[in-house]
């Protein structure tokens, strides 16, 4: 990489800026939209239980591995593998990551577009004066099946993302995340307390937190792991790309630990808002799927004082959280085209953003906007292929690469720079070499059965 590329790539201003950006990538719709959706669909508390194990035992391991590769090589997701093992097929891991990130970006931005639509609805007073669950269902269905509205909102999200990325890492990403993520956390905490004090919330709490282990099966495990990778933004090289901007004196273990912890905390609190509300105000099923969060949040806003204000604040922050994730999804490919293909940042951002937009149109139309895409559930299929299967494959290959191919000495040395004692070294290596790959292989072997079964 020459000096000019260095300038094109940009750098984090400080350690904190990296942490905020990585946390910003991790925290997003995955925590607030997707987590409650899959918990509701796949058994409630037992899912939460497996999810936490997945984050702690496998997710953290892979995140630290990705950051280590990134900082060691100072390269993008494909270039990093090429640098460590030149002229070998290992860079396919990076290529798979690029493909996955653009595909996830395409439908993720559709959902972020729904948040734009709900923001506009809240501002214009649609939910003012309280609504019933029935009305909430109706508002949701009318909105997502409107092809023009959903596509325009989707376009807005891709447009904002592309614009920020075209301006570069530092000025783009840092500014957003520093102030707004803590505000989001406070708001979510407040709403969680409100939800817990709704009359009849108890049933929701036990659905969410009292595991019924007879519901434990392969599907729960598959989706819990997929959700963990999705939520942590791992398995596709995002943390390689972001890690490539970290300074050598930073502590990678605490960085990975912090990102995993805060991401899990936000998802957990989102569940604390959704499930008690859902049971306290009956009419919407936990298995409602992609619409769950959009149907339930307006209900809680209609139950608390100043609800409209909190609604506006919530959808604004949800959108910010989503955008800090979409920019990370786009940055993976943009960094590659800048580093390896000598494209300018602008050209890479606009071309790839435009591509993601075209790719996302079927998803935008798959919730009733167009019969063909609705019938095949285009977005649902994309989500399973990329968020569950592809991320698990990516995570598996990263474990194998760092644990077996790179040779243990180099990654351990890399982590030690900035963390000389590296206390959890043996645990990490055990998970990286044995535990995580074995779990992932088992999941992948059973995937077909689970999905068709
Ligand atoms: N982790 C993000 C979220 O939870 C989504 C995402 C997935 C971002 C994969 C980047 C990569 O919203």
Coordinates of C-alpha atoms in Angstrom, one line a residue, residues 19-404:
X19 CA -14.2 1.5 19.8
X20 CA -17.1 3.8 18.9
X21 CA -17.0 2.9 15.3
X22 CA -16.8 -0.8 15.9
X23 CA -19.5 -0.6 18.4
X24 CA -21.5 1.5 16.0
X25 CA -21.1 -1.2 13.4
X26 CA -22.2 -3.9 15.8
X27 CA -25.2 -2.1 17.4
X28 CA -27.9 -1.5 14.9
X29 CA -31.1 -3.1 13.5
X30 CA -29.6 -6.5 14.4
X31 CA -30.1 -5.7 18.1
X32 CA -33.3 -3.8 18.0
X33 CA -35.1 -5.3 15.0
X34 CA -33.6 -8.7 14.4
X35 CA -32.9 -10.0 17.9
X36 CA -36.5 -9.7 19.2
X37 CA -37.7 -11.1 15.9
X38 CA -35.7 -14.3 16.2
X39 CA -36.2 -14.6 19.9
X40 CA -40.0 -14.4 19.4
X41 CA -39.9 -16.9 16.5
X42 CA -37.6 -19.5 18.0
X43 CA -38.7 -20.2 21.5
X44 CA -38.1 -17.1 23.7
X45 CA -35.8 -17.6 26.7
X46 CA -34.1 -20.7 25.5
X47 CA -33.0 -18.9 22.4
X48 CA -31.6 -16.0 24.6
X49 CA -29.7 -18.6 26.6
X50 CA -28.1 -20.2 23.5
X51 CA -27.4 -16.7 22.1
X52 CA -25.4 -15.6 25.1
X53 CA -23.3 -18.7 24.9
X54 CA -22.8 -18.2 21.2
X55 CA -21.5 -14.6 21.8
X56 CA -19.3 -15.5 24.7
X57 CA -17.8 -18.7 23.4
X58 CA -17.6 -18.3 19.7
X59 CA -18.5 -14.7 18.8
X60 CA -15.8 -13.1 21.0
X61 CA -13.2 -15.6 19.7
X62 CA -13.9 -14.7 16.1
X63 CA -14.0 -11.0 16.7
X64 CA -10.6 -11.0 18.4
X65 CA -9.3 -13.1 15.5
X66 CA -10.6 -10.6 12.9
X67 CA -9.2 -7.6 14.7
X68 CA -5.9 -9.3 15.0
X69 CA -5.7 -10.0 11.3
X70 CA -6.7 -6.5 10.5
X71 CA -4.2 -4.7 12.7
X72 CA -1.4 -7.1 11.8
X73 CA -1.8 -6.6 8.1
X74 CA -3.3 -3.1 8.0
X75 CA -5.2 -4.2 4.9
X76 CA -8.7 -4.7 3.7
X77 CA -10.6 -8.0 4.1
X78 CA -9.2 -9.6 1.0
X79 CA -5.7 -8.0 1.0
X80 CA -5.2 -9.1 4.6
X81 CA -5.3 -12.8 3.7
X82 CA -3.1 -12.2 0.6
X83 CA -0.5 -10.5 2.8
X84 CA -0.3 -13.3 5.4
X85 CA -0.5 -16.2 2.9
X86 CA 0.4 -14.8 -0.6
X87 CA -0.8 -16.6 -3.7
X88 CA -3.0 -19.1 -1.8
X89 CA -6.8 -19.5 -2.0
X90 CA -7.3 -18.1 1.5
X91 CA -8.2 -14.7 0.2
X92 CA -11.5 -16.4 -0.8
X93 CA -12.6 -15.8 2.9
X94 CA -12.3 -12.0 2.1
X95 CA -14.1 -12.3 -1.2
X96 CA -16.9 -14.2 0.5
X97 CA -17.0 -11.4 3.1
X98 CA -17.3 -8.8 0.4
X99 CA -20.1 -10.6 -1.3
X100 CA -21.9 -11.2 2.0
X101 CA -21.5 -7.6 3.2
X102 CA -23.0 -6.1 0.0
X103 CA -25.9 -8.6 0.0
X104 CA -26.7 -7.9 3.7
X105 CA -26.4 -4.2 3.0
X106 CA -29.0 -4.5 0.3
X107 CA -31.8 -5.8 2.5
X108 CA -30.6 -4.3 5.8
X109 CA -31.1 -0.8 4.2
X110 CA -34.6 -1.8 3.3
X111 CA -35.4 -2.3 6.9
X112 CA -33.5 0.9 7.8
X113 CA -35.8 2.5 5.2
X114 CA -38.8 1.3 7.2
X115 CA -37.3 3.2 10.2
X116 CA -37.2 6.3 8.0
X117 CA -40.9 5.7 7.2
X118 CA -41.8 5.3 10.8
X119 CA -39.9 8.4 11.7
X120 CA -41.9 10.4 9.3
X121 CA -45.1 8.8 10.5
X122 CA -44.3 9.6 14.1
X123 CA -43.4 13.2 13.3
X124 CA -46.6 13.6 11.4
X125 CA -48.6 12.3 14.4
X126 CA -49.8 9.0 13.1
X127 CA -49.5 7.4 16.5
X128 CA -50.6 10.4 18.6
X129 CA -53.4 9.8 21.1
X130 CA -52.7 6.1 21.4
X131 CA -53.4 3.2 19.0
X132 CA -54.6 -0.4 19.4
X133 CA -52.6 -3.4 18.3
X134 CA -55.0 -3.9 15.5
X135 CA -54.4 -0.5 14.1
X136 CA -50.7 -0.9 14.5
X137 CA -50.8 -4.1 12.4
X138 CA -52.7 -2.2 9.8
X139 CA -50.4 0.8 9.7
X140 CA -47.5 -1.6 9.3
X141 CA -49.0 -3.7 6.5
X142 CA -50.1 -0.6 4.6
X143 CA -46.6 0.8 4.8
X144 CA -44.5 -2.1 3.9
X145 CA -46.7 -3.2 1.0
X146 CA -46.5 0.2 -0.6
X147 CA -43.8 -0.2 -3.3
X148 CA -43.1 3.5 -3.9
X149 CA -42.8 4.4 -0.2
X150 CA -40.6 1.5 0.7
X151 CA -38.3 2.0 -2.3
X152 CA -37.9 5.8 -1.7
X153 CA -37.1 5.3 2.0
X154 CA -34.6 2.5 1.0
X155 CA -33.0 4.8 -1.5
X156 CA -32.6 7.5 1.1
X157 CA -30.7 5.1 3.4
X158 CA -28.4 3.9 0.6
X159 CA -27.9 7.5 -0.4
X160 CA -26.9 8.7 3.1
X161 CA -24.6 5.7 3.5
X162 CA -22.9 6.3 0.2
X163 CA -22.4 9.9 0.9
X164 CA -20.8 9.4 4.3
X165 CA -18.5 6.7 2.9
X166 CA -17.5 8.8 0.0
X167 CA -16.3 11.4 2.5
X168 CA -13.9 9.0 4.2
X169 CA -13.5 7.2 7.5
X170 CA -12.5 9.9 9.9
X171 CA -14.9 12.7 9.1
X172 CA -17.7 10.3 8.2
X173 CA -17.9 7.7 10.9
X174 CA -16.4 9.2 14.0
X175 CA -18.6 12.2 14.2
X176 CA -21.8 10.2 14.2
X177 CA -21.1 7.6 16.7
X178 CA -19.5 9.5 19.5
X179 CA -22.5 11.4 20.8
X180 CA -25.5 9.5 19.6
X181 CA -24.7 5.9 20.7
X182 CA -24.7 6.8 24.4
X183 CA -28.0 8.7 24.0
X184 CA -29.5 5.6 22.3
X185 CA -28.5 3.5 25.3
X186 CA -30.1 5.8 27.8
X187 CA -33.3 6.0 25.8
X188 CA -33.5 2.2 25.6
X189 CA -32.9 1.9 29.3
X190 CA -35.7 4.3 30.0
X191 CA -38.1 2.5 27.7
X192 CA -37.1 -0.9 29.2
X193 CA -38.1 0.4 32.7
X194 CA -41.3 1.7 31.3
X195 CA -42.1 -1.6 29.6
X196 CA -41.4 -3.6 32.8
X197 CA -43.8 -1.5 34.7
X198 CA -46.8 -2.0 32.3
X199 CA -49.6 -3.9 34.0
X200 CA -49.4 -7.5 32.8
X201 CA -45.7 -7.3 31.8
X202 CA -44.8 -10.4 33.9
X203 CA -45.9 -13.0 31.3
X204 CA -43.6 -11.3 28.8
X205 CA -40.7 -11.4 31.2
X206 CA -41.0 -15.1 31.7
X207 CA -41.4 -15.8 28.0
X208 CA -38.2 -13.8 27.5
X209 CA -36.2 -15.0 30.5
X210 CA -37.4 -18.3 31.8
X211 CA -36.1 -20.9 29.5
X212 CA -38.1 -24.0 28.5
X213 CA -35.4 -26.4 27.6
X214 CA -37.8 -28.7 25.9
X215 CA -37.8 -26.2 23.1
X216 CA -34.1 -26.5 22.5
X217 CA -33.3 -28.0 19.0
X218 CA -31.1 -27.5 16.0
X219 CA -33.1 -24.7 14.6
X220 CA -32.7 -22.7 17.8
X221 CA -29.0 -23.3 17.8
X222 CA -28.6 -22.4 14.1
X223 CA -30.5 -19.1 14.4
X224 CA -28.9 -18.2 17.7
X225 CA -25.4 -18.5 16.2
X226 CA -26.4 -16.7 13.0
X227 CA -27.9 -13.9 15.1
X228 CA -24.7 -13.6 17.2
X229 CA -22.5 -13.2 14.1
X230 CA -24.9 -10.8 12.5
X231 CA -25.2 -8.7 15.6
X232 CA -21.5 -8.6 16.3
X233 CA -20.7 -7.8 12.6
X234 CA -18.4 -10.7 12.3
X235 CA -17.7 -13.5 9.8
X236 CA -17.3 -11.2 6.8
X237 CA -14.2 -9.1 7.5
X238 CA -15.7 -6.0 8.9
X239 CA -13.6 -6.2 12.0
X240 CA -10.6 -7.0 9.8
X241 CA -11.2 -3.8 7.9
X242 CA -11.9 -1.7 11.0
X243 CA -9.1 -3.4 12.9
X244 CA -6.7 -2.3 10.1
X245 CA -7.1 1.2 11.4
X246 CA -6.3 0.5 15.1
X247 CA -3.0 1.6 16.6
X248 CA -0.4 -0.9 17.8
X249 CA -0.6 0.3 21.4
X250 CA -4.3 -0.5 21.7
X251 CA -5.5 -3.5 23.7
X252 CA -7.4 -5.8 21.3
X253 CA -8.8 -8.1 24.0
X254 CA -10.5 -5.3 25.9
X255 CA -11.7 -3.8 22.6
X256 CA -13.3 -7.0 21.4
X257 CA -14.7 -7.6 24.9
X258 CA -16.3 -4.2 25.0
X259 CA -17.8 -4.4 21.6
X260 CA -19.3 -7.8 22.3
X261 CA -20.6 -6.8 25.7
X262 CA -22.2 -3.5 24.7
X263 CA -23.8 -5.1 21.7
X264 CA -25.3 -7.9 23.8
X265 CA -26.5 -5.4 26.4
X266 CA -28.4 -3.4 23.8
X267 CA -30.0 -6.5 22.3
X268 CA -31.0 -7.7 25.7
X269 CA -32.6 -4.4 26.6
X270 CA -34.5 -4.4 23.3
X271 CA -36.0 -7.7 24.3
X272 CA -36.9 -6.2 27.7
X273 CA -38.9 -3.5 25.9
X274 CA -40.6 -5.7 23.3
X275 CA -41.8 -8.8 25.2
X276 CA -43.4 -7.3 28.3
X277 CA -45.2 -4.8 26.0
X278 CA -46.3 -7.5 23.7
X279 CA -47.9 -9.5 26.5
X280 CA -49.2 -6.5 28.3
X281 CA -51.0 -5.3 25.2
X282 CA -52.2 -8.4 23.5
X283 CA -53.0 -8.7 19.8
X284 CA -49.6 -9.2 18.2
X285 CA -47.9 -12.6 18.3
X286 CA -44.2 -13.0 19.3
X287 CA -43.8 -14.9 16.0
X288 CA -44.8 -11.9 13.9
X289 CA -41.4 -11.9 12.1
X290 CA -39.9 -8.8 10.5
X291 CA -42.8 -6.6 11.5
X292 CA -42.6 -7.4 15.2
X293 CA -40.6 -4.4 16.4
X294 CA -42.4 -1.9 14.1
X295 CA -45.8 -3.1 15.3
X296 CA -44.8 -3.1 19.0
X297 CA -42.9 0.1 19.5
X298 CA -45.7 2.4 18.6
X299 CA -47.8 0.6 21.2
X300 CA -45.4 1.4 24.0
X301 CA -45.2 5.0 22.9
X302 CA -48.9 5.3 23.0
X303 CA -48.8 4.1 26.6
X304 CA -46.2 6.4 28.1
X305 CA -46.4 10.2 28.8
X306 CA -44.7 12.2 26.1
X307 CA -44.9 9.1 23.9
X308 CA -44.7 11.0 20.6
X309 CA -41.6 12.8 21.6
X310 CA -40.0 9.5 22.7
X311 CA -41.2 8.0 19.4
X312 CA -39.5 10.6 17.4
X313 CA -36.3 10.3 19.4
X314 CA -36.4 6.5 19.2
X315 CA -36.8 6.3 15.4
X316 CA -34.1 9.0 14.9
X317 CA -31.6 7.0 17.0
X318 CA -32.6 3.7 15.5
X319 CA -31.8 5.2 12.1
X320 CA -28.5 6.5 13.3
X321 CA -27.7 3.1 14.8
X322 CA -28.6 1.5 11.4
X323 CA -26.5 4.0 9.4
X324 CA -23.4 3.4 11.5
X325 CA -23.9 -0.3 10.6
X326 CA -24.6 0.3 6.9
X327 CA -21.5 2.4 6.6
X328 CA -19.5 -0.5 8.0
X329 CA -21.1 -2.9 5.5
X330 CA -20.2 -0.6 2.6
X331 CA -16.7 0.2 3.9
X332 CA -15.6 -3.5 3.6
X333 CA -15.9 -3.4 -0.2
X334 CA -14.9 0.2 -0.6
X335 CA -11.6 -0.4 1.3
X336 CA -10.9 -3.3 -1.0
X337 CA -11.4 -1.4 -4.2
X338 CA -9.3 1.5 -2.9
X339 CA -6.4 -0.6 -1.7
X340 CA -6.2 -3.3 -4.4
X341 CA -7.8 -1.7 -7.4
X342 CA -6.6 1.9 -7.0
X343 CA -10.1 3.3 -7.2
X344 CA -10.8 6.6 -5.7
X345 CA -12.9 6.6 -2.5
X346 CA -15.7 8.5 -4.3
X347 CA -15.8 6.1 -7.3
X348 CA -15.8 3.0 -5.0
X349 CA -18.5 4.4 -2.8
X350 CA -20.9 5.5 -5.5
X351 CA -20.5 2.4 -7.7
X352 CA -20.9 -0.1 -4.8
X353 CA -23.7 1.9 -3.2
X354 CA -25.5 2.0 -6.5
X355 CA -25.0 -1.8 -6.9
X356 CA -26.4 -2.4 -3.4
X357 CA -29.4 -0.3 -4.3
X358 CA -30.2 -2.4 -7.4
X359 CA -29.7 -5.6 -5.5
X360 CA -32.0 -4.5 -2.7
X361 CA -35.0 -3.6 -4.9
X362 CA -36.5 -7.2 -4.8
X363 CA -36.2 -7.1 -1.0
X364 CA -37.9 -3.7 -0.8
X365 CA -40.8 -5.2 -2.8
X366 CA -41.0 -8.5 -1.0
X367 CA -43.3 -7.5 1.9
X368 CA -46.3 -7.0 -0.3
X369 CA -45.0 -4.5 -2.8
X370 CA -44.8 -6.9 -5.6
X371 CA -46.4 -10.4 -5.7
X372 CA -43.5 -12.2 -7.3
X373 CA -41.0 -11.2 -4.6
X374 CA -43.5 -11.5 -1.8
X375 CA -44.4 -15.0 -2.8
X376 CA -40.9 -16.2 -2.8
X377 CA -40.1 -14.2 0.4
X378 CA -37.1 -12.7 -1.3
X379 CA -35.8 -10.8 1.8
X380 CA -36.3 -13.8 4.1
X381 CA -34.3 -16.0 1.8
X382 CA -31.5 -13.5 1.5
X383 CA -31.4 -13.2 5.2
X384 CA -31.1 -16.9 5.8
X385 CA -28.5 -17.4 3.1
X386 CA -26.3 -14.5 4.1
X387 CA -26.9 -13.8 7.8
X388 CA -27.0 -17.4 8.9
X389 CA -25.2 -19.6 6.4
X390 CA -22.6 -17.3 4.9
X391 CA -21.5 -15.7 8.2
X392 CA -21.1 -19.1 9.8
X393 CA -19.0 -20.3 6.9
X394 CA -16.9 -17.0 7.2
X395 CA -16.5 -17.4 10.9
X396 CA -15.4 -21.1 10.5
X397 CA -12.8 -20.2 7.9
X398 CA -11.5 -17.4 10.0
X399 CA -11.0 -19.7 13.0
X400 CA -9.2 -22.3 10.8
X401 CA -7.1 -19.6 9.2
X402 CA -5.9 -18.0 12.4
X403 CA -5.8 -21.1 14.5
X404 CA -4.2 -23.5 12.0

